[in-house]
Amino acid sequence: MIAEAGLAALWLAAAFALVQLMLAWGAAKQGENPNVGLMMTALRRTALVQGLLALLSFALLIALFVRSDMSVVLVATNSHSLKPLIYKVAGAWGNHEGSMLLWVTVLATAGAGVAAFERRLASATLAATLGAQAAIGLGFYAFLAFASNPFVRLDPPAPDGQGLNPLLQDPGLAFHPPTLYLGYVGLSVAFSFAVGALLTRDVGPAFAKAMRPWVLGAWIFLTIGITAGSYWAYYELGWGGWWFWDPVENASLMPWLAATALLHSVTVLATRDGLRAWTLMLALVAFAMSMLGTFLVRSGILVSVHAFAVDPTRGTFILALLGIYIGGALALFGARVGTITQGSTFQLVSREGALVLNNLLLSVILGVVFIGTLYPLAAQAAGVQLSIGAPFFNKALVPVALALMIATAAGPLLRWRRDNMNALAKRALVPTAAAGVAFALLFALTGGAHFVSVLGIALAIGLGVASVAPVARRNLRRTPLHVWGMVIAHLGVAVSIAGMAADSAFKTERLAAIQVGQNVTVGPFRVTLADVRPTVGPNWSALEARLQVRRGDGAMFELFPQQRFFSTPPTNTNEAAITTLLDGQLYTVLGQGDDKGRWQLRLWWKPFVTLIWLGGGLIALGGLIALIGRVRRERRVAEAESWA
Amino acid sequence: MRRVLIWAPLVLFAAVFGLVASGLIKPGDRTIHSAMVGKPLPVLALPALLPGKPGIASAELKGKPRLLNVFASWCIPCIAEAPQLMKLKQAGVEIDAIAIRDTPAAVQAFLARNGDPYARIGDDKASRAQLALGSSGVPETFVIDAAGRIAYQHIGDVREDDVPLLLAELEKAK
């Protein structure tokens, strides 16, 4: 019964999306109709009900997984009665159908959120926005109902399930997809706002202020998702790296880059009424990148380490949706943007100017990642099989990233509208000096080696100093929260880049084959292989090495890297053992043994590598603080207006 | 100039859309090419698992093309592929096996229930031979050519429509 109820809720939600679209049509068109207020109320309530029904449907799917109902195909193929509860729950979205239902649920809930909370937007624009959101929803409901129904029954029921991909049996990954989806789909709201504004030609500061919290929220989740995903790949895949430039990783990075640019341009629109067309464009591009990412991951069109649910039929369906929504929106943009009046202009040397530069550099990075991700596909069309990896991306992106760091440092030091170079130079004196001193010291210490990485660390230090400058001479208690948010986020960028550069310049790797009792050194550590023995977990067995590690004359500690074997489905995974110290991480992986009793060990000493994810966390925290600050300020303004 | 710029995103999108659509219609070669294909079988010396059935010594696996099946009694897809292996055996194919992390009693029971297509069964308690073969799961089936090289790797269970394919690969491997 639960499965049927879930399916019914899904169909009902789809029906409400259809009603929502029609109500939005009426409410947006009949501006002078006396009933428009009534229609708006109906529209808001319809969006709320649609969101609740989608949530109900998703909750019922989770219930099926928790009860291990093996009469449902999706549960039987993706779960197992012996799995720990958290992975049963995560199993609900750790597969194609469930994750698409999650996608729709987030979409519908976001629409309900707009309907419930958005008070500042002109009612015609709000109606058009909710209409666009319903139109997107309808496409995905159709996708679920006709190509990926998660509630299909299995007759006769399976005796037990086939399990969940063991790589996904990790708390980090269990919550990774929902986080990313909140970001991906959150951008659909920005997209709907842009479509709504294009339809009603109402693009101005009020529109930007309404859109900004949604962009900020989506961007926070994307940041957390990417940071967590990177750390997951780092410790779970056991290859010692933190970014692979895999198409699936790029699929999450591209919307993030677009959203970061959008976040900055929407601020220009909200505060200075500039960059109108550009902001709309970015809102469309950001969601286009989300959809393209979903498509790339699901169509199997690109070869990737972790693409799943490879199925051309589904790929075609998503591609069709992509064509309709993104193509349609871009056509609308072309037709309408000429009639949107230009906003305020500004001088080149100004806060706006720096933000435009930031946008251009981010767009270049986005372009490079986009080309690098799709190039193998273009080559394939020309009959060549190839893949593009880290060397291309590093070579192409490092110079742009360094320039972006300088722009990021300069932006907050500039005044809005106009400023002069001399004043900027004066304010930039301390950060520039910090970067210069750091560069000279590091250059001397490394003897000129790792030039680019050393430059990166120095610029990161300069950026760090420049980031705190906006609060340095202010009354800290009266500094608005969103300024704090910016400071923390920019500081996070500096911390993250310092970690990346330090890792690439100073990491040491050691591959050894040693017998029990022998030792090997890596960086400042001496690692002894004490023994290798079998061990068992709830649904796996493993070979576990006991490594005794000593740094210099320091105290000995132990690490236990494993080779795990899962039986359902049969898979081997490497469980790296990592120890985190103040100045970096020691990363150990147990490889194969040979017939002479030697075991392969891969060891990395990665100085300051943790800064990468700490920085990512700071960026997300900064976003959160800015979001809280913006929402509170909006509420205060709204209250003041209601008294006036 | 401005009018051109306005339509540029749509044109760009159309181009990407066309590219992606063509990639979807005319998919590239997506089969996993094992790095081991074309290389000689790694040196294996696996003890016999069952009495009366020899173990695996890679030096002996020469002379005529044969199949090397990586399986386990605890593996459900292995049950599904068992009838196909029996068919291949009846077609005169010599099939050897590597039993992964298994016990003699469990394998004995498995073969009694699903038929025994194997000429040899090597005991791979710690999956070492499996890893040396570049095999990542059970079941997997390798075609070994007459010179003892790996000619073909089939990942997953052998289904009915895979049988002619395997026979063709065996024919090629002579």
mmCIF file with all atom_site columns, N, CA and C in Angstrom, chain A residues 416-437:
data_model
loop_
_atom_site.group_PDB
_atom_site.id
_atom_site.type_symbol
_atom_site.label_atom_id
_atom_site.label_alt_id
_atom_site.label_comp_id
_atom_site.label_asym_id
_atom_site.label_entity_id
_atom_site.label_seq_id
_atom_site.pdbx_PDB_ins_code
_atom_site.Cartn_x
_atom_site.Cartn_y
_atom_site.Cartn_z
_atom_site.occupancy
_atom_site.B_iso_or_equiv
_atom_site.pdbx_formal_charge
_atom_site.auth_seq_id
_atom_site.auth_comp_id
_atom_site.auth_asym_id
_atom_site.auth_atom_id
_atom_site.pdbx_PDB_model_num
ATOM 1  N N  . TRP A 1 416 ? 31.981 51.757 -4.090 1.00 0.00 ? 416 TRP A N  1
ATOM 2  C CA . TRP A 1 416 ? 30.981 51.637 -5.148 1.00 0.00 ? 416 TRP A CA 1
ATOM 3  C C  . TRP A 1 416 ? 31.072 52.827 -6.093 1.00 0.00 ? 416 TRP A C  1
ATOM 4  N N  . ARG A 1 417 ? 30.659 52.628 -7.294 1.00 0.00 ? 417 ARG A N  1
ATOM 5  C CA . ARG A 1 417 ? 30.483 53.656 -8.341 1.00 0.00 ? 417 ARG A CA 1
ATOM 6  C C  . ARG A 1 417 ? 31.774 54.214 -8.895 1.00 0.00 ? 417 ARG A C  1
ATOM 7  N N  . ARG A 1 418 ? 32.627 54.848 -8.041 1.00 0.00 ? 418 ARG A N  1
ATOM 8  C CA . ARG A 1 418 ? 33.896 55.320 -8.575 1.00 0.00 ? 418 ARG A CA 1
ATOM 9  C C  . ARG A 1 418 ? 34.929 55.358 -7.466 1.00 0.00 ? 418 ARG A C  1
ATOM 10 N N  . ASP A 1 419 ? 36.149 55.160 -7.889 1.00 0.00 ? 419 ASP A N  1
ATOM 11 C CA . ASP A 1 419 ? 37.244 55.185 -6.939 1.00 0.00 ? 419 ASP A CA 1
ATOM 12 C C  . ASP A 1 419 ? 38.462 55.597 -7.741 1.00 0.00 ? 419 ASP A C  1
ATOM 13 N N  . ASN A 1 420 ? 39.600 55.851 -7.103 1.00 0.00 ? 420 ASN A N  1
ATOM 14 C CA . ASN A 1 420 ? 40.787 56.083 -7.919 1.00 0.00 ? 420 ASN A CA 1
ATOM 15 C C  . ASN A 1 420 ? 41.915 55.147 -7.542 1.00 0.00 ? 420 ASN A C  1
ATOM 16 N N  . MET A 1 421 ? 42.784 54.958 -8.503 1.00 0.00 ? 421 MET A N  1
ATOM 17 C CA . MET A 1 421 ? 43.842 53.958 -8.371 1.00 0.00 ? 421 MET A CA 1
ATOM 18 C C  . MET A 1 421 ? 44.740 54.239 -7.167 1.00 0.00 ? 421 MET A C  1
ATOM 19 N N  . ASN A 1 422 ? 45.018 55.550 -6.924 1.00 0.00 ? 422 ASN A N  1
ATOM 20 C CA . ASN A 1 422 ? 45.925 55.884 -5.816 1.00 0.00 ? 422 ASN A CA 1
ATOM 21 C C  . ASN A 1 422 ? 45.348 55.430 -4.479 1.00 0.00 ? 422 ASN A C  1
ATOM 22 N N  . ALA A 1 423 ? 44.029 55.679 -4.313 1.00 0.00 ? 423 ALA A N  1
ATOM 23 C CA . ALA A 1 423 ? 43.394 55.289 -3.060 1.00 0.00 ? 423 ALA A CA 1
ATOM 24 C C  . ALA A 1 423 ? 43.449 53.771 -2.912 1.00 0.00 ? 423 ALA A C  1
ATOM 25 N N  . LEU A 1 424 ? 43.199 53.057 -4.023 1.00 0.00 ? 424 LEU A N  1
ATOM 26 C CA . LEU A 1 424 ? 43.249 51.591 -3.976 1.00 0.00 ? 424 LEU A CA 1
ATOM 27 C C  . LEU A 1 424 ? 44.656 51.130 -3.607 1.00 0.00 ? 424 LEU A C  1
ATOM 28 N N  . ALA A 1 425 ? 45.651 51.750 -4.235 1.00 0.00 ? 425 ALA A N  1
ATOM 29 C CA . ALA A 1 425 ? 47.038 51.354 -3.966 1.00 0.00 ? 425 ALA A CA 1
ATOM 30 C C  . ALA A 1 425 ? 47.355 51.531 -2.485 1.00 0.00 ? 425 ALA A C  1
ATOM 31 N N  . LYS A 1 426 ? 46.861 52.642 -1.909 1.00 0.00 ? 426 LYS A N  1
ATOM 32 C CA . LYS A 1 426 ? 47.123 52.903 -0.491 1.00 0.00 ? 426 LYS A CA 1
ATOM 33 C C  . LYS A 1 426 ? 46.474 51.807 0.375  1.00 0.00 ? 426 LYS A C  1
ATOM 34 N N  . ARG A 1 427 ? 45.214 51.473 0.054  1.00 0.00 ? 427 ARG A N  1
ATOM 35 C CA . ARG A 1 427 ? 44.518 50.453 0.860  1.00 0.00 ? 427 ARG A CA 1
ATOM 36 C C  . ARG A 1 427 ? 45.091 49.066 0.649  1.00 0.00 ? 427 ARG A C  1
ATOM 37 N N  . ALA A 1 428 ? 45.693 48.861 -0.538 1.00 0.00 ? 428 ALA A N  1
ATOM 38 C CA . ALA A 1 428 ? 46.203 47.525 -0.841 1.00 0.00 ? 428 ALA A CA 1
ATOM 39 C C  . ALA A 1 428 ? 47.637 47.344 -0.366 1.00 0.00 ? 428 ALA A C  1
ATOM 40 N N  . LEU A 1 429 ? 48.175 48.385 0.273  1.00 0.00 ? 429 LEU A N  1
ATOM 41 C CA . LEU A 1 429 ? 49.600 48.354 0.641  1.00 0.00 ? 429 LEU A CA 1
ATOM 42 C C  . LEU A 1 429 ? 49.931 47.170 1.552  1.00 0.00 ? 429 LEU A C  1
ATOM 43 N N  . VAL A 1 430 ? 49.155 47.029 2.630  1.00 0.00 ? 430 VAL A N  1
ATOM 44 C CA . VAL A 1 430 ? 49.467 45.975 3.606  1.00 0.00 ? 430 VAL A CA 1
ATOM 45 C C  . VAL A 1 430 ? 49.329 44.578 2.991  1.00 0.00 ? 430 VAL A C  1
ATOM 46 N N  . PRO A 1 431 ? 48.189 44.273 2.314  1.00 0.00 ? 431 PRO A N  1
ATOM 47 C CA . PRO A 1 431 ? 48.089 42.948 1.702  1.00 0.00 ? 431 PRO A CA 1
ATOM 48 C C  . PRO A 1 431 ? 49.192 42.673 0.688  1.00 0.00 ? 431 PRO A C  1
ATOM 49 N N  . THR A 1 432 ? 49.515 43.684 -0.138 1.00 0.00 ? 432 THR A N  1
ATOM 50 C CA . THR A 1 432 ? 50.557 43.480 -1.142 1.00 0.00 ? 432 THR A CA 1
ATOM 51 C C  . THR A 1 432 ? 51.890 43.190 -0.466 1.00 0.00 ? 432 THR A C  1
ATOM 52 N N  . ALA A 1 433 ? 52.178 43.962 0.590  1.00 0.00 ? 433 ALA A N  1
ATOM 53 C CA . ALA A 1 433 ? 53.438 43.746 1.313  1.00 0.00 ? 433 ALA A CA 1
ATOM 54 C C  . ALA A 1 433 ? 53.465 42.342 1.909  1.00 0.00 ? 433 ALA A C  1
ATOM 55 N N  . ALA A 1 434 ? 52.325 41.904 2.487  1.00 0.00 ? 434 ALA A N  1
ATOM 56 C CA . ALA A 1 434 ? 52.275 40.561 3.086  1.00 0.00 ? 434 ALA A CA 1
ATOM 57 C C  . ALA A 1 434 ? 52.565 39.497 2.032  1.00 0.00 ? 434 ALA A C  1
ATOM 58 N N  . ALA A 1 435 ? 51.921 39.648 0.849  1.00 0.00 ? 435 ALA A N  1
ATOM 59 C CA . ALA A 1 435 ? 52.139 38.668 -0.220 1.00 0.00 ? 435 ALA A CA 1
ATOM 60 C C  . ALA A 1 435 ? 53.593 38.704 -0.663 1.00 0.00 ? 435 ALA A C  1
ATOM 61 N N  . GLY A 1 436 ? 54.149 39.912 -0.786 1.00 0.00 ? 436 GLY A N  1
ATOM 62 C CA . GLY A 1 436 ? 55.529 40.046 -1.244 1.00 0.00 ? 436 GLY A CA 1
ATOM 63 C C  . GLY A 1 436 ? 56.515 39.393 -0.292 1.00 0.00 ? 436 GLY A C  1
ATOM 64 N N  . VAL A 1 437 ? 56.356 39.683 0.999  1.00 0.00 ? 437 VAL A N  1
ATOM 65 C CA . VAL A 1 437 ? 57.261 39.101 1.998  1.00 0.00 ? 437 VAL A CA 1
ATOM 66 C C  . VAL A 1 437 ? 57.135 37.575 1.993  1.00 0.00 ? 437 VAL A C  1
#
